[in-house]
Protein backbone atom coordinates (compact mmCIF):
# COMPACT_ATOMS: atom_id res chain seq x y z
CA UNK A 1 0.00 0.00 0.00
CA UNK A 2 1.08 3.56 -0.66
CA UNK A 3 0.54 6.39 1.82
CA UNK A 4 -0.78 9.83 0.92
CA UNK A 5 2.83 11.05 0.82
CA UNK A 6 3.63 8.50 -1.89
CA UNK A 7 5.79 6.32 0.35
CA UNK A 8 4.98 2.67 1.01
CA UNK A 9 2.94 2.09 4.17
CA UNK A 10 4.60 0.02 6.86
CA UNK A 11 1.40 -1.78 7.85
CA UNK A 12 1.98 -0.60 11.43
CA UNK A 13 -0.13 1.94 13.23
CA UNK A 14 -1.18 3.02 16.69
CA UNK A 15 -4.81 2.51 17.60
CA UNK A 16 -6.10 4.65 20.43
CA UNK A 17 -8.95 3.11 22.44
CA UNK A 18 -10.42 3.22 25.93
CA UNK A 19 -8.32 1.30 28.46
CA UNK A 20 -11.26 -0.96 29.35
CA UNK A 21 -11.56 -2.07 25.71
CA UNK A 22 -7.81 -2.66 25.50
CA UNK A 23 -7.93 -4.79 28.65
CA UNK A 24 -10.87 -6.81 27.30
CA UNK A 25 -9.03 -7.45 24.02
CA UNK A 26 -5.85 -8.44 25.86
CA UNK A 27 -7.83 -10.87 28.02
CA UNK A 28 -9.53 -12.43 25.01
CA UNK A 29 -6.20 -12.75 23.20
CA UNK A 30 -4.57 -14.38 26.23
CA UNK A 31 -7.51 -16.80 26.60
CA UNK A 32 -7.09 -17.72 22.93
CA UNK A 33 -3.35 -18.24 23.33
CA UNK A 34 -2.60 -15.48 20.79
CA UNK A 35 -0.75 -12.21 20.80
CA UNK A 36 -2.97 -9.14 20.99
CA UNK A 37 -2.00 -8.21 17.42
CA UNK A 38 -2.76 -11.67 15.99
CA UNK A 39 -6.04 -11.84 17.90
CA UNK A 40 -7.19 -8.45 16.57
CA UNK A 41 -6.19 -9.23 12.98
CA UNK A 42 -8.01 -12.60 13.05
CA UNK A 43 -11.06 -11.14 14.73
CA UNK A 44 -11.36 -8.26 12.29
CA UNK A 45 -10.85 -10.53 9.28
CA UNK A 46 -13.44 -13.11 10.34
CA UNK A 47 -16.12 -11.25 12.29
CA UNK A 48 -17.88 -9.66 9.38
CA UNK A 49 -15.44 -6.77 9.45
CA UNK A 50 -13.39 -8.66 6.88
CA UNK A 51 -15.57 -6.85 4.37
CA UNK A 52 -13.39 -3.82 5.08
CA UNK A 53 -10.82 -5.38 2.73
CA UNK A 54 -13.48 -5.74 0.04
CA UNK A 55 -12.89 -3.25 -2.81
CA UNK A 56 -16.61 -2.66 -3.49
CA UNK A 57 -17.25 -1.99 0.20
CA UNK A 58 -14.26 0.32 0.53
CA UNK A 59 -15.23 2.24 -2.61
CA UNK A 60 -18.86 2.65 -1.50
CA UNK A 61 -17.95 3.87 1.98
CA UNK A 62 -15.33 6.20 0.52
CA UNK A 63 -17.69 7.69 -2.08
CA UNK A 64 -20.51 8.17 0.43
CA UNK A 65 -18.16 9.86 2.88
CA UNK A 66 -16.73 12.05 0.11
CA UNK A 67 -20.25 13.24 -0.76
CA UNK A 68 -21.72 13.78 2.72
CA UNK A 69 -18.71 13.79 5.06
CA UNK A 70 -19.38 13.20 8.74
CA UNK A 71 -23.13 13.38 8.09
CA UNK A 72 -22.92 9.74 6.94
CA UNK A 73 -24.68 7.57 9.53
CA UNK A 74 -25.47 4.37 7.65
CA UNK A 75 -25.53 2.40 4.42
CA UNK A 76 -27.90 -0.44 3.51
CA UNK A 77 -27.92 -2.47 0.30
CA UNK A 78 -31.45 -3.44 -0.78
CA UNK A 79 -33.60 -4.24 -3.77
CA UNK A 80 -33.86 -7.01 -6.32
CA UNK A 81 -30.17 -7.90 -6.36
CA UNK A 82 -30.17 -8.50 -2.60
CA UNK A 83 -33.37 -10.57 -2.84
CA UNK A 84 -31.89 -12.70 -5.62
CA UNK A 85 -34.48 -11.43 -8.13
CA UNK A 86 -32.21 -9.28 -10.30
CA UNK A 87 -32.45 -9.34 -14.06
CA UNK A 88 -29.37 -8.80 -16.25
CA UNK A 89 -30.14 -5.07 -16.36
CA UNK A 90 -30.82 -4.64 -12.61
CA UNK A 91 -28.69 -2.30 -10.56
CA UNK A 92 -27.83 -2.57 -6.86
CA UNK A 93 -29.68 -0.12 -4.62
CA UNK A 94 -27.80 1.55 -1.77
CA UNK A 95 -29.66 3.49 0.88
CA UNK A 96 -27.30 6.15 2.21
CA UNK A 97 -28.53 7.45 5.55
CA UNK A 98 -27.42 10.94 6.55
CA UNK A 99 -28.03 12.93 9.71
CA UNK A 100 -31.13 15.09 9.90
CA UNK A 101 -29.13 18.29 9.51
CA UNK A 102 -28.21 17.37 5.94
CA UNK A 103 -30.50 18.78 3.27
CA UNK A 104 -31.70 16.08 0.89
CA UNK A 105 -31.51 17.65 -2.54
CA UNK A 106 -30.27 17.08 -6.06
CA UNK A 107 -26.84 18.47 -5.12
CA UNK A 108 -26.08 15.23 -3.26
CA UNK A 109 -26.78 13.19 -6.40
CA UNK A 110 -24.77 15.59 -8.57
CA UNK A 111 -21.82 15.22 -6.18
CA UNK A 112 -22.20 11.43 -6.34
CA UNK A 113 -22.38 11.46 -10.14
CA UNK A 114 -19.32 13.74 -10.47
CA UNK A 115 -17.08 10.72 -9.86
CA UNK A 116 -16.88 7.62 -12.09
CA UNK A 117 -19.79 5.18 -12.09
CA UNK A 118 -19.78 3.09 -8.93
CA UNK A 119 -20.43 -0.65 -9.10
CA UNK A 120 -21.15 -3.45 -6.65
CA UNK A 121 -20.20 -6.93 -7.83
CA UNK A 122 -20.08 -5.65 -11.42
CA UNK A 123 -23.52 -3.99 -11.34
CA UNK A 124 -24.15 -0.27 -11.34
CA UNK A 125 -24.82 1.04 -7.85
CA UNK A 126 -27.79 3.39 -7.45
CA UNK A 127 -27.69 5.61 -4.32
CA UNK A 128 -30.73 6.85 -2.41
CA UNK A 129 -30.01 9.53 0.21
CA UNK A 130 -32.40 9.54 3.19
CA UNK A 131 -32.84 10.56 6.82
CA UNK A 132 -33.93 8.13 9.50
CA UNK A 133 -37.68 8.17 10.10
CA UNK A 134 -39.06 10.40 12.82
CA UNK A 135 -40.68 8.63 15.78
CA UNK A 136 -44.03 7.15 14.74
CA UNK A 137 -43.37 7.49 11.00
CA UNK A 138 -43.57 4.54 8.62
CA UNK A 139 -42.76 4.21 4.93
CA UNK A 140 -42.97 1.41 2.41
CA UNK A 141 -39.34 1.94 1.41
CA UNK A 142 -38.23 1.41 4.99
CA UNK A 143 -40.44 -1.67 5.28
CA UNK A 144 -38.80 -3.23 2.21
CA UNK A 145 -35.36 -2.39 3.57
CA UNK A 146 -36.20 -3.75 7.03
CA UNK A 147 -37.24 -7.05 5.49
CA UNK A 148 -34.41 -7.63 3.02
CA UNK A 149 -31.75 -4.96 3.42
CA UNK A 150 -28.15 -5.71 4.32
CA UNK A 151 -26.63 -3.14 6.67
CA UNK A 152 -23.06 -2.31 5.68
CA UNK A 153 -22.53 0.67 7.97
CA UNK A 154 -24.34 1.81 11.10
CA UNK A 155 -22.37 4.56 12.83
CA UNK A 156 -24.43 4.91 16.00
CA UNK A 157 -26.80 1.87 15.91
CA UNK A 158 -29.83 4.07 15.29
CA UNK A 159 -30.26 2.59 11.82
CA UNK A 160 -30.42 -0.99 13.11
CA UNK A 161 -32.79 0.06 15.88
CA UNK A 162 -35.08 1.73 13.35
CA UNK A 163 -35.07 -1.34 11.11
CA UNK A 164 -36.00 -3.48 14.11
CA UNK A 165 -38.93 -1.15 14.96
CA UNK A 166 -40.20 -1.33 11.38
CA UNK A 167 -39.91 -5.15 11.36
CA UNK A 168 -41.86 -5.31 14.63
CA UNK A 169 -44.63 -3.14 13.13
CA UNK A 170 -44.84 -5.44 10.11
CA UNK A 171 -44.85 -8.61 12.22
CA UNK A 172 -47.50 -7.13 14.50
CA UNK A 173 -49.72 -6.69 11.44
CA UNK A 174 -49.87 -2.89 11.61
CA UNK A 175 -48.82 -2.68 7.95
CA UNK A 176 -49.68 -4.91 5.02
CA UNK A 177 -47.66 -5.39 1.85
CA UNK A 178 -49.36 -5.45 -1.56
CA UNK A 179 -47.88 -5.85 -5.03
CA UNK A 180 -49.19 -4.22 -8.18
CA UNK A 181 -47.52 -4.87 -11.53
CA UNK A 182 -44.52 -6.33 -9.70
CA UNK A 183 -44.03 -3.27 -7.48
CA UNK A 184 -44.64 -3.52 -3.72
CA UNK A 185 -46.45 -0.92 -1.68
CA UNK A 186 -47.53 -0.84 1.95
CA UNK A 187 -50.74 0.25 3.67
CA UNK A 188 -51.74 0.52 7.29
CA UNK A 189 -53.81 -2.52 8.26
CA UNK A 190 -56.70 -0.26 9.33
CA UNK A 191 -56.78 1.25 5.82
CA UNK A 192 -56.58 -2.20 4.33
CA UNK A 193 -59.74 -3.31 6.17
CA UNK A 194 -61.80 -0.48 4.66
mmCIF file of C-alpha atoms in Angstrom:
data_model
loop_
_atom_site.group_PDB
_atom_site.id
_atom_site.type_symbol
_atom_site.label_atom_id
_atom_site.label_comp_id
_atom_site.label_asym_id
_atom_site.label_seq_id
_atom_site.Cartn_x
_atom_site.Cartn_y
_atom_site.Cartn_z
ATOM 1 C CA UNK A 1 0.000 0.000 0.000
ATOM 2 C CA UNK A 2 1.077 3.560 -0.656
ATOM 3 C CA UNK A 3 0.540 6.394 1.824
ATOM 4 C CA UNK A 4 -0.781 9.831 0.923
ATOM 5 C CA UNK A 5 2.830 11.047 0.821
ATOM 6 C CA UNK A 6 3.630 8.499 -1.894
ATOM 7 C CA UNK A 7 5.787 6.322 0.349
ATOM 8 C CA UNK A 8 4.981 2.667 1.013
ATOM 9 C CA UNK A 9 2.940 2.094 4.173
ATOM 10 C CA UNK A 10 4.597 0.017 6.864
ATOM 11 C CA UNK A 11 1.405 -1.778 7.847
ATOM 12 C CA UNK A 12 1.977 -0.600 11.426
ATOM 13 C CA UNK A 13 -0.128 1.944 13.225
ATOM 14 C CA UNK A 14 -1.175 3.018 16.692
ATOM 15 C CA UNK A 15 -4.805 2.512 17.601
ATOM 16 C CA UNK A 16 -6.102 4.648 20.435
ATOM 17 C CA UNK A 17 -8.946 3.113 22.436
ATOM 18 C CA UNK A 18 -10.420 3.216 25.926
ATOM 19 C CA UNK A 19 -8.319 1.299 28.463
ATOM 20 C CA UNK A 20 -11.260 -0.963 29.346
ATOM 21 C CA UNK A 21 -11.563 -2.068 25.709
ATOM 22 C CA UNK A 22 -7.808 -2.656 25.500
ATOM 23 C CA UNK A 23 -7.934 -4.786 28.654
ATOM 24 C CA UNK A 24 -10.867 -6.807 27.295
ATOM 25 C CA UNK A 25 -9.035 -7.450 24.022
ATOM 26 C CA UNK A 26 -5.849 -8.444 25.858
ATOM 27 C CA UNK A 27 -7.829 -10.866 28.019
ATOM 28 C CA UNK A 28 -9.530 -12.425 25.008
ATOM 29 C CA UNK A 29 -6.198 -12.752 23.196
ATOM 30 C CA UNK A 30 -4.571 -14.377 26.229
ATOM 31 C CA UNK A 31 -7.512 -16.798 26.602
ATOM 32 C CA UNK A 32 -7.095 -17.723 22.930
ATOM 33 C CA UNK A 33 -3.351 -18.238 23.327
ATOM 34 C CA UNK A 34 -2.604 -15.479 20.792
ATOM 35 C CA UNK A 35 -0.750 -12.208 20.804
ATOM 36 C CA UNK A 36 -2.966 -9.142 20.985
ATOM 37 C CA UNK A 37 -2.001 -8.208 17.416
ATOM 38 C CA UNK A 38 -2.764 -11.667 15.990
ATOM 39 C CA UNK A 39 -6.042 -11.843 17.900
ATOM 40 C CA UNK A 40 -7.194 -8.447 16.573
ATOM 41 C CA UNK A 41 -6.190 -9.234 12.982
ATOM 42 C CA UNK A 42 -8.006 -12.600 13.047
ATOM 43 C CA UNK A 43 -11.060 -11.142 14.726
ATOM 44 C CA UNK A 44 -11.357 -8.262 12.289
ATOM 45 C CA UNK A 45 -10.854 -10.529 9.281
ATOM 46 C CA UNK A 46 -13.442 -13.113 10.343
ATOM 47 C CA UNK A 47 -16.122 -11.253 12.291
ATOM 48 C CA UNK A 48 -17.884 -9.657 9.384
ATOM 49 C CA UNK A 49 -15.437 -6.774 9.450
ATOM 50 C CA UNK A 50 -13.392 -8.657 6.878
ATOM 51 C CA UNK A 51 -15.572 -6.850 4.371
ATOM 52 C CA UNK A 52 -13.385 -3.820 5.079
ATOM 53 C CA UNK A 53 -10.815 -5.376 2.728
ATOM 54 C CA UNK A 54 -13.478 -5.739 0.037
ATOM 55 C CA UNK A 55 -12.891 -3.248 -2.809
ATOM 56 C CA UNK A 56 -16.611 -2.660 -3.491
ATOM 57 C CA UNK A 57 -17.254 -1.992 0.196
ATOM 58 C CA UNK A 58 -14.258 0.316 0.529
ATOM 59 C CA UNK A 59 -15.234 2.240 -2.608
ATOM 60 C CA UNK A 60 -18.856 2.645 -1.500
ATOM 61 C CA UNK A 61 -17.954 3.867 1.982
ATOM 62 C CA UNK A 62 -15.331 6.204 0.519
ATOM 63 C CA UNK A 63 -17.695 7.689 -2.075
ATOM 64 C CA UNK A 64 -20.512 8.171 0.430
ATOM 65 C CA UNK A 65 -18.159 9.858 2.877
ATOM 66 C CA UNK A 66 -16.726 12.053 0.110
ATOM 67 C CA UNK A 67 -20.246 13.240 -0.759
ATOM 68 C CA UNK A 68 -21.719 13.783 2.724
ATOM 69 C CA UNK A 69 -18.706 13.787 5.060
ATOM 70 C CA UNK A 70 -19.377 13.203 8.740
ATOM 71 C CA UNK A 71 -23.133 13.384 8.092
ATOM 72 C CA UNK A 72 -22.919 9.739 6.936
ATOM 73 C CA UNK A 73 -24.678 7.572 9.527
ATOM 74 C CA UNK A 74 -25.467 4.366 7.654
ATOM 75 C CA UNK A 75 -25.533 2.399 4.419
ATOM 76 C CA UNK A 76 -27.896 -0.442 3.515
ATOM 77 C CA UNK A 77 -27.921 -2.469 0.300
ATOM 78 C CA UNK A 78 -31.445 -3.440 -0.775
ATOM 79 C CA UNK A 79 -33.603 -4.238 -3.770
ATOM 80 C CA UNK A 80 -33.863 -7.014 -6.321
ATOM 81 C CA UNK A 81 -30.167 -7.899 -6.356
ATOM 82 C CA UNK A 82 -30.168 -8.496 -2.598
ATOM 83 C CA UNK A 83 -33.370 -10.568 -2.839
ATOM 84 C CA UNK A 84 -31.889 -12.700 -5.625
ATOM 85 C CA UNK A 85 -34.480 -11.427 -8.125
ATOM 86 C CA UNK A 86 -32.206 -9.282 -10.296
ATOM 87 C CA UNK A 87 -32.449 -9.339 -14.060
ATOM 88 C CA UNK A 88 -29.371 -8.803 -16.245
ATOM 89 C CA UNK A 89 -30.136 -5.072 -16.360
ATOM 90 C CA UNK A 90 -30.818 -4.643 -12.614
ATOM 91 C CA UNK A 91 -28.695 -2.297 -10.557
ATOM 92 C CA UNK A 92 -27.830 -2.569 -6.862
ATOM 93 C CA UNK A 93 -29.675 -0.124 -4.624
ATOM 94 C CA UNK A 94 -27.795 1.554 -1.770
ATOM 95 C CA UNK A 95 -29.661 3.488 0.883
ATOM 96 C CA UNK A 96 -27.299 6.146 2.206
ATOM 97 C CA UNK A 97 -28.532 7.450 5.549
ATOM 98 C CA UNK A 98 -27.420 10.941 6.553
ATOM 99 C CA UNK A 99 -28.034 12.933 9.708
ATOM 100 C CA UNK A 100 -31.134 15.088 9.903
ATOM 101 C CA UNK A 101 -29.130 18.291 9.509
ATOM 102 C CA UNK A 102 -28.205 17.372 5.938
ATOM 103 C CA UNK A 103 -30.497 18.779 3.274
ATOM 104 C CA UNK A 104 -31.701 16.079 0.888
ATOM 105 C CA UNK A 105 -31.506 17.650 -2.539
ATOM 106 C CA UNK A 106 -30.266 17.077 -6.059
ATOM 107 C CA UNK A 107 -26.839 18.473 -5.124
ATOM 108 C CA UNK A 108 -26.083 15.226 -3.259
ATOM 109 C CA UNK A 109 -26.782 13.186 -6.395
ATOM 110 C CA UNK A 110 -24.768 15.594 -8.570
ATOM 111 C CA UNK A 111 -21.822 15.223 -6.179
ATOM 112 C CA UNK A 112 -22.199 11.430 -6.339
ATOM 113 C CA UNK A 113 -22.384 11.465 -10.144
ATOM 114 C CA UNK A 114 -19.322 13.744 -10.475
ATOM 115 C CA UNK A 115 -17.078 10.720 -9.862
ATOM 116 C CA UNK A 116 -16.882 7.621 -12.088
ATOM 117 C CA UNK A 117 -19.786 5.177 -12.090
ATOM 118 C CA UNK A 118 -19.780 3.090 -8.929
ATOM 119 C CA UNK A 119 -20.426 -0.654 -9.098
ATOM 120 C CA UNK A 120 -21.153 -3.447 -6.648
ATOM 121 C CA UNK A 121 -20.196 -6.930 -7.832
ATOM 122 C CA UNK A 122 -20.084 -5.652 -11.418
ATOM 123 C CA UNK A 123 -23.517 -3.993 -11.345
ATOM 124 C CA UNK A 124 -24.155 -0.268 -11.344
ATOM 125 C CA UNK A 125 -24.815 1.036 -7.845
ATOM 126 C CA UNK A 126 -27.788 3.387 -7.447
ATOM 127 C CA UNK A 127 -27.688 5.609 -4.317
ATOM 128 C CA UNK A 128 -30.735 6.845 -2.414
ATOM 129 C CA UNK A 129 -30.009 9.532 0.213
ATOM 130 C CA UNK A 130 -32.396 9.536 3.189
ATOM 131 C CA UNK A 131 -32.840 10.558 6.820
ATOM 132 C CA UNK A 132 -33.931 8.132 9.497
ATOM 133 C CA UNK A 133 -37.679 8.167 10.100
ATOM 134 C CA UNK A 134 -39.059 10.400 12.819
ATOM 135 C CA UNK A 135 -40.684 8.631 15.784
ATOM 136 C CA UNK A 136 -44.030 7.148 14.745
ATOM 137 C CA UNK A 137 -43.374 7.489 11.004
ATOM 138 C CA UNK A 138 -43.570 4.543 8.616
ATOM 139 C CA UNK A 139 -42.762 4.209 4.929
ATOM 140 C CA UNK A 140 -42.968 1.413 2.411
ATOM 141 C CA UNK A 141 -39.341 1.940 1.414
ATOM 142 C CA UNK A 142 -38.227 1.407 4.994
ATOM 143 C CA UNK A 143 -40.442 -1.673 5.279
ATOM 144 C CA UNK A 144 -38.797 -3.226 2.213
ATOM 145 C CA UNK A 145 -35.359 -2.393 3.565
ATOM 146 C CA UNK A 146 -36.196 -3.746 7.026
ATOM 147 C CA UNK A 147 -37.237 -7.046 5.485
ATOM 148 C CA UNK A 148 -34.414 -7.625 3.017
ATOM 149 C CA UNK A 149 -31.747 -4.958 3.422
ATOM 150 C CA UNK A 150 -28.150 -5.712 4.323
ATOM 151 C CA UNK A 151 -26.630 -3.144 6.672
ATOM 152 C CA UNK A 152 -23.057 -2.314 5.682
ATOM 153 C CA UNK A 153 -22.527 0.668 7.968
ATOM 154 C CA UNK A 154 -24.340 1.812 11.104
ATOM 155 C CA UNK A 155 -22.371 4.555 12.832
ATOM 156 C CA UNK A 156 -24.431 4.907 16.004
ATOM 157 C CA UNK A 157 -26.796 1.866 15.907
ATOM 158 C CA UNK A 158 -29.833 4.065 15.291
ATOM 159 C CA UNK A 159 -30.264 2.586 11.816
ATOM 160 C CA UNK A 160 -30.419 -0.995 13.114
ATOM 161 C CA UNK A 161 -32.787 0.062 15.884
ATOM 162 C CA UNK A 162 -35.080 1.726 13.351
ATOM 163 C CA UNK A 163 -35.071 -1.341 11.105
ATOM 164 C CA UNK A 164 -35.999 -3.477 14.113
ATOM 165 C CA UNK A 165 -38.931 -1.147 14.963
ATOM 166 C CA UNK A 166 -40.195 -1.331 11.380
ATOM 167 C CA UNK A 167 -39.910 -5.150 11.358
ATOM 168 C CA UNK A 168 -41.862 -5.311 14.627
ATOM 169 C CA UNK A 169 -44.628 -3.137 13.130
ATOM 170 C CA UNK A 170 -44.840 -5.440 10.108
ATOM 171 C CA UNK A 171 -44.845 -8.613 12.216
ATOM 172 C CA UNK A 172 -47.502 -7.125 14.499
ATOM 173 C CA UNK A 173 -49.725 -6.695 11.438
ATOM 174 C CA UNK A 174 -49.866 -2.894 11.615
ATOM 175 C CA UNK A 175 -48.824 -2.676 7.954
ATOM 176 C CA UNK A 176 -49.682 -4.910 5.016
ATOM 177 C CA UNK A 177 -47.660 -5.391 1.845
ATOM 178 C CA UNK A 178 -49.365 -5.453 -1.557
ATOM 179 C CA UNK A 179 -47.878 -5.852 -5.027
ATOM 180 C CA UNK A 180 -49.194 -4.221 -8.185
ATOM 181 C CA UNK A 181 -47.516 -4.869 -11.531
ATOM 182 C CA UNK A 182 -44.523 -6.327 -9.696
ATOM 183 C CA UNK A 183 -44.029 -3.269 -7.478
ATOM 184 C CA UNK A 184 -44.638 -3.518 -3.720
ATOM 185 C CA UNK A 185 -46.453 -0.917 -1.683
ATOM 186 C CA UNK A 186 -47.533 -0.839 1.954
ATOM 187 C CA UNK A 187 -50.745 0.252 3.672
ATOM 188 C CA UNK A 188 -51.738 0.522 7.289
ATOM 189 C CA UNK A 189 -53.807 -2.524 8.258
ATOM 190 C CA UNK A 190 -56.699 -0.258 9.330
ATOM 191 C CA UNK A 191 -56.781 1.253 5.823
ATOM 192 C CA UNK A 192 -56.585 -2.202 4.326
ATOM 193 C CA UNK A 193 -59.739 -3.314 6.175
ATOM 194 C CA UNK A 194 -61.803 -0.479 4.663
#
